[in-house]
Amino acid sequence: MSQVNRLSQGGRIDRSRQLHFTFNGKPYVGYAGDTLASALLANGIDIVNRSFKYSRPRGIVAAGAEEPNAIVQLGSSEATQVPNVRATQQALYEGLTARSTNGWPNVQRDLMGMVGKLSGTFMPPGFYYKTFMAPASLWMTYEKYIRKSAGLGRSPTEPDPDSYDHINQHCDVLVIGAGPAGLAAAVTAARNGARVILCDEQEEMGGSLLDSRELIDDSPAVQWVDRVIDELAAMDNVTLLPRTTANGYHDHNFVTLHERCTEHLADSAPASGSRRQARSRMHRVRASQVVLATGAHERPLVYANNDVPGNLLAGAVSTYIRRYGVAPGQKLVLSATNDHAYRAALDWREAGREVVAIVDARANPQGDLVAKARTLGIPIITESAVIEAKGAERVSGARVAKIDATRFTVAGEVEELACDTIASSGGYSPVIHLSSHTGTRPTWRDDILGFVPGEVKGLTSVGGARGVYPLDDVIRDGIDGGRQATQAAGLDANAVTGLVPQVSAREDGAACALYQVPHLKPSMRAPKQFVDLQNDVTAAGIELATREGFESIEHVKRYTAMGFGTDQGKLGNINGMAIAARCLHRSIPEVGTTVFRPNYTPVTFGAIVGRHCRDLFDPERYTALHQWHVEQGAEFEDVGQWKRPWYFPRTVNGKKETLHEAVARECLAVRERVGILDASTLGKIDIQGADAREFLGRVYTNKWAKLAPGRVRYGLMCKDDGMLMDDGTTSCLGENHFLMTTTTGGAAGVMEWLELWHQTEWPELDVYFTSVTDHWATMTVTGPDARKLLAELTDIDLDKEQFKFMDWREGTVAGVPARVFRISFTGELAYEINVQANYAMHVWTALFKHGEKYDLTPYGTETMHVLRAEKGLIIVGQDTDGSVTPEDLGMQWAIGYDKPYSWIGKRALSRSDTRRTDRKQFVGLKPKDPKVVLEEGAQIVFDPNQSIPMSMVGHVTSSYYSPTLGHGFALAVVKGGHERMGETVYLPMVDGKVHEAEIVSPVFLDPKGERQNV
Amino acid sequence: MFHIYCPYCEEHREEEEFHPKGQAHIQRPADPEACSDEAWGDYLFFRDNPRGVHHELWVHAVGCRKFFNITRHTVSYEILETYKMGEAPTVTAKSVSEKDKQAGVQAATGGWQTVGARPESEALNDASNQGARV
């Protein structure tokens, strides 16, 4: 039989179902019900990994979430690679493929291990910090070896074939953990009518009862588990979530539960019928009350070479024997500080294996389990501990000695016991991680030698999670906690009768505190005593950190990397803090604990992202004309969430135009004939009310008192610090009715801005805002032939005296109701046609039908940018950046200095900073070389010969080649630029070139506006 | 993620529906032109950063679009109260510290809220928060 450590009977596995799997390429067999860890142990695999820093061989230590060593890479194909899986939490399935994540060239024969062994000081604590301080070449030398040997797996290089769901849940009572306390709490709450969610991270619910020796109601505890789960499963108000980890406990009782739906079946979600299942579900639970029933983790003892494979937690030994029918060795030495750990020796003996000795740190252990061990004739060595494990790739012996824990010395002769397994237990640490996520600080309790959760509103902790350990107490505590939570959720909780099961009370003797076992040599010279196995942090490392001046536990943590692993130091943290406390001559509560943060165990990114990826990553907004643009082969650019046509490349002589070619053609079409732009994305806000005009006067810098119906005005909007935040035109539709346009990206922000001022400062004003961006489609027809084209399709009088620049008219266009605005963002004659969005395609195609003879040319945002820049028209957010006032832009003409109300931004314009004459001011730049197109963002200097660092006096905000002007041109901000017209500035580039440019007016084309005013 | 009671919708909603807008009860000076540069600078740029009770302005951005105030404990993140614009908070740093003093509590720890504002709320009794934004 290949499963050398599999017991002939016992365990909760299904021996009739063999499962085949591979580990590091070799085939093995396990049973249904195994975890990968239990199957590896059954097959006698000692070494599952190499350690992170020293590359020491490592074996399985624990049986649950706290496992630090058995971190494996799963996946039978590239796309289904899963890194960072704890073998102890991974159910075995047929065909499972696992690899060690560490070890080079492999875990059995690891070259780095030689380095680690030969040179114990190769990587002391603070290694990285110290190395970075050394000459840089040293790090370069280390780096390639460290990178090669370190790591906890790799991510797949191919797209994830799986899908992941999110689901929102609400409940009265969320119970986290389905051990004895959690089950009791859940059934209590459920019987009282509470809506209950019960989640548990394991394959099976039952927690510690799954490997318990104890009887409930005179039968094995698991029978009680089955009864309770059956009852819960039958209730409509209960949701049971097995294989579900509460990975984060967030504000206001928001808890995220990661349910792994298919990871026990395959490395990729199998199909269910014709559809693939979701691989996992993230439940976003808003719980009225949370019951924390997460139990406790056993603490290992810290002794020399405690990392050699064959060193296990006492509780894990019991779990593997009782739950999986696996005894991971032949000859056991148990080193313990408490009665509960004796279970390991009793289970080992009952499995027919030899218990060499129980080594107990206490002078006079007394409890029931101790008596039982004595009855069985197991030797018990008191006041002693295993001080050192012998062996290289597997334990071969245990060095045992009398110790004096108070003086931290070895107090007697050392005896070496031959064995292949050392189980240790230094007590239990309540699993307080989730409560710590809320920011609450845990409290140390001397009586249980552990931290218990701090106070959190809406949280009740029960059982082991708050240091209650005897089974009868745990169940009673669960019932009480369940009742409390139900009442706190606002329900009656009296309907509990006959629930309390009978548990025969067990007498346990008191435990003793032992966080590091003394060695004959001082910690610094003794063989390594590991505290944090995953990050290779030793007791000597912590001692060194405190000697080097690190006193805060948070600093010790960062210096040594204790608790930085993916296990967050579940095993080692308390021991490490206690060792730091001893070295600092302080108590554990004085030193305190570091903060646990989400996630409790690693969560795959897919589960966090859920469906918010690929097409659903961010909404895309399309205009009513989008389909036409797509059909015309437009290239698109993202503006906010909108997809806007960037340019419309044509195919000329079988060759598709470049951006530059298309833009040149589109620009000339507008300047010489007529072009059309889909401007629907501009924000549009309908403003109504008796005080609408007054309101506009307060939020815009310019005057609105006299704007008559039928007229349009350009407005600048500032924040109260005087800096420009948005611009756009606003049209007077009626005495109390206006239509404001905003920049495409600024629409939502402006809307909220208007509401902010109305609701918080001026609620007395009668004004209402409605977003109408999507209701209207906007088509800009612009160019010398714009009037001729539009005249063919509208009943509006387009006579230049009747319908002037900055007027708007209502009428029909192509037979549908329309508002036409004579606004120009190109400097040409222009009409912005607004129609209801669902008429847009009809009007657009009609325009093209009639526009063919004028060579009507669609243009995109890039051409729009060039055309507006030629006219010196700004784009907020491109030419401004939140530090530019209207005065910096030279737009004093748009500032109503004498308006009666001190409008938003006015006061700031007279602050000393805004009055400076050397502020960066908006100007045009004309490169001396007409072929040069300056880089946007390029820095400007006055003196190109100044030594570095040069005085930077501004930068280029917009820069293009103008096909109309025949040269490159730019817009820029330059210190004191308005007074520097005609001066030469310099733009030193990264490649060493220095461009020269002349400061000119930002209006490059038609400064008198004769083209648009025709 | 906070669970926020909107005093207009009269429901608890997820934080995703709201935007925080900074400290509450910052009143724009009635006559900005009469302000010194320093006073105007204080209004524009200076905000409290208390460890403890803080009054904040929020907006139910994708809900009713109403602005309202939240009194929140910046250590525990507990929301002690939400109240409409124009109302004064009933829970302030002063009231909390006095209540804690009477109960012998050192500081509020952990938690969350469900207290809505009382419409008949009393005037502010916290000197630092005078001049409620109305």
PDB file of N, CA, C and O in Angstrom, chain A residues 435 438-443 452-459, chain B residues 105 107-111:
ATOM      1  N   SER A 435     -12.544  40.518  14.364  1.00  0.00           N
ATOM      2  CA  SER A 435     -12.885  41.672  15.199  1.00  0.00           C
ATOM      3  C   SER A 435     -11.841  42.763  15.030  1.00  0.00           C
ATOM      4  O   SER A 435     -12.167  43.956  15.038  1.00  0.00           O
ATOM      5  N   THR A 438     -12.212  45.592  12.378  1.00  0.00           N
ATOM      6  CA  THR A 438     -13.055  46.768  12.606  1.00  0.00           C
ATOM      7  C   THR A 438     -12.255  47.908  13.215  1.00  0.00           C
ATOM      8  O   THR A 438     -12.761  49.017  13.334  1.00  0.00           O
ATOM      9  N   GLY A 439     -11.029  47.642  13.632  1.00  0.00           N
ATOM     10  CA  GLY A 439     -10.217  48.694  14.243  1.00  0.00           C
ATOM     11  C   GLY A 439     -10.184  48.599  15.754  1.00  0.00           C
ATOM     12  O   GLY A 439      -9.426  49.315  16.408  1.00  0.00           O
ATOM     13  N   THR A 440     -10.993  47.721  16.319  1.00  0.00           N
ATOM     14  CA  THR A 440     -10.994  47.588  17.774  1.00  0.00           C
ATOM     15  C   THR A 440      -9.723  46.874  18.220  1.00  0.00           C
ATOM     16  O   THR A 440      -9.172  46.044  17.496  1.00  0.00           O
ATOM     17  N   ARG A 441      -9.227  47.223  19.400  1.00  0.00           N
ATOM     18  CA  ARG A 441      -8.015  46.598  19.920  1.00  0.00           C
ATOM     19  C   ARG A 441      -8.389  45.429  20.825  1.00  0.00           C
ATOM     20  O   ARG A 441      -9.246  45.567  21.688  1.00  0.00           O
ATOM     21  N   PRO A 442      -7.742  44.291  20.646  1.00  0.00           N
ATOM     22  CA  PRO A 442      -8.059  43.158  21.519  1.00  0.00           C
ATOM     23  C   PRO A 442      -7.517  43.357  22.933  1.00  0.00           C
ATOM     24  O   PRO A 442      -6.646  44.188  23.162  1.00  0.00           O
ATOM     25  N   THR A 443      -8.058  42.584  23.847  1.00  0.00           N
ATOM     26  CA  THR A 443      -7.679  42.690  25.260  1.00  0.00           C
ATOM     27  C   THR A 443      -6.936  41.426  25.679  1.00  0.00           C
ATOM     28  O   THR A 443      -7.382  40.316  25.370  1.00  0.00           O
ATOM     29  N   VAL A 452      -8.419  38.438  23.617  1.00  0.00           N
ATOM     30  CA  VAL A 452      -9.812  38.217  23.236  1.00  0.00           C
ATOM     31  C   VAL A 452     -10.296  39.463  22.484  1.00  0.00           C
ATOM     32  O   VAL A 452      -9.705  40.529  22.613  1.00  0.00           O
ATOM     33  N   PRO A 453     -11.357  39.317  21.684  1.00  0.00           N
ATOM     34  CA  PRO A 453     -11.793  40.457  20.854  1.00  0.00           C
ATOM     35  C   PRO A 453     -12.166  41.671  21.702  1.00  0.00           C
ATOM     36  O   PRO A 453     -12.738  41.529  22.785  1.00  0.00           O
ATOM     37  N   GLY A 454     -11.818  42.856  21.207  1.00  0.00           N
ATOM     38  CA  GLY A 454     -12.266  44.085  21.834  1.00  0.00           C
ATOM     39  C   GLY A 454     -13.740  44.297  21.548  1.00  0.00           C
ATOM     40  O   GLY A 454     -14.359  43.541  20.814  1.00  0.00           O
ATOM     41  N   GLU A 455     -14.284  45.364  22.126  1.00  0.00           N
ATOM     42  CA  GLU A 455     -15.717  45.595  21.999  1.00  0.00           C
ATOM     43  C   GLU A 455     -16.049  46.189  20.623  1.00  0.00           C
ATOM     44  O   GLU A 455     -15.405  47.125  20.168  1.00  0.00           O
ATOM     45  N   VAL A 456     -17.034  45.602  19.983  1.00  0.00           N
ATOM     46  CA  VAL A 456     -17.519  46.133  18.708  1.00  0.00           C
ATOM     47  C   VAL A 456     -19.033  46.140  18.785  1.00  0.00           C
ATOM     48  O   VAL A 456     -19.637  45.138  19.171  1.00  0.00           O
ATOM     49  N   LYS A 457     -19.626  47.278  18.426  1.00  0.00           N
ATOM     50  CA  LYS A 457     -21.085  47.348  18.474  1.00  0.00           C
ATOM     51  C   LYS A 457     -21.670  46.398  17.436  1.00  0.00           C
ATOM     52  O   LYS A 457     -21.244  46.401  16.280  1.00  0.00           O
ATOM     53  N   GLY A 458     -22.644  45.606  17.852  1.00  0.00           N
ATOM     54  CA  GLY A 458     -23.262  44.686  16.910  1.00  0.00           C
ATOM     55  C   GLY A 458     -22.537  43.360  16.799  1.00  0.00           C
ATOM     56  O   GLY A 458     -22.851  42.551  15.941  1.00  0.00           O
ATOM     57  N   LEU A 459     -21.535  43.152  17.667  1.00  0.00           N
ATOM     58  CA  LEU A 459     -20.764  41.904  17.620  1.00  0.00           C
ATOM     59  C   LEU A 459     -20.840  41.192  18.965  1.00  0.00           C
ATOM     60  O   LEU A 459     -20.687  41.812  20.016  1.00  0.00           O
TER      61      LEU A 459
ATOM     62  N   VAL B 105     -17.431  56.103  31.021  1.00  0.00           N
ATOM     63  CA  VAL B 105     -16.803  55.511  29.842  1.00  0.00           C
ATOM     64  C   VAL B 105     -15.630  56.384  29.407  1.00  0.00           C
ATOM     65  O   VAL B 105     -15.719  57.604  29.441  1.00  0.00           O
ATOM     66  N   ALA B 107     -13.846  56.232  26.286  1.00  0.00           N
ATOM     67  CA  ALA B 107     -13.999  56.686  24.905  1.00  0.00           C
ATOM     68  C   ALA B 107     -14.910  55.721  24.182  1.00  0.00           C
ATOM     69  O   ALA B 107     -15.002  54.555  24.548  1.00  0.00           O
ATOM     70  N   ALA B 108     -15.571  56.207  23.197  1.00  0.00           N
ATOM     71  CA  ALA B 108     -16.431  55.330  22.409  1.00  0.00           C
ATOM     72  C   ALA B 108     -15.563  54.358  21.634  1.00  0.00           C
ATOM     73  O   ALA B 108     -14.528  54.733  21.111  1.00  0.00           O
ATOM     74  N   THR B 109     -15.972  53.108  21.609  1.00  0.00           N
ATOM     75  CA  THR B 109     -15.192  52.134  20.841  1.00  0.00           C
ATOM     76  C   THR B 109     -16.104  51.340  19.929  1.00  0.00           C
ATOM     77  O   THR B 109     -17.209  50.994  20.315  1.00  0.00           O
ATOM     78  N   GLY B 110     -15.606  51.075  18.754  1.00  0.00           N
ATOM     79  CA  GLY B 110     -16.301  50.193  17.815  1.00  0.00           C
ATOM     80  C   GLY B 110     -17.678  50.711  17.482  1.00  0.00           C
ATOM     81  O   GLY B 110     -18.226  51.555  18.161  1.00  0.00           O
ATOM     82  N   GLY B 111     -18.232  50.233  16.418  1.00  0.00           N
ATOM     83  CA  GLY B 111     -19.637  50.409  16.319  1.00  0.00           C
ATOM     84  C   GLY B 111     -20.230  51.098  15.130  1.00  0.00           C
ATOM     85  O   GLY B 111     -19.558  51.454  14.202  1.00  0.00           O
TER      86      GLY B 111
END
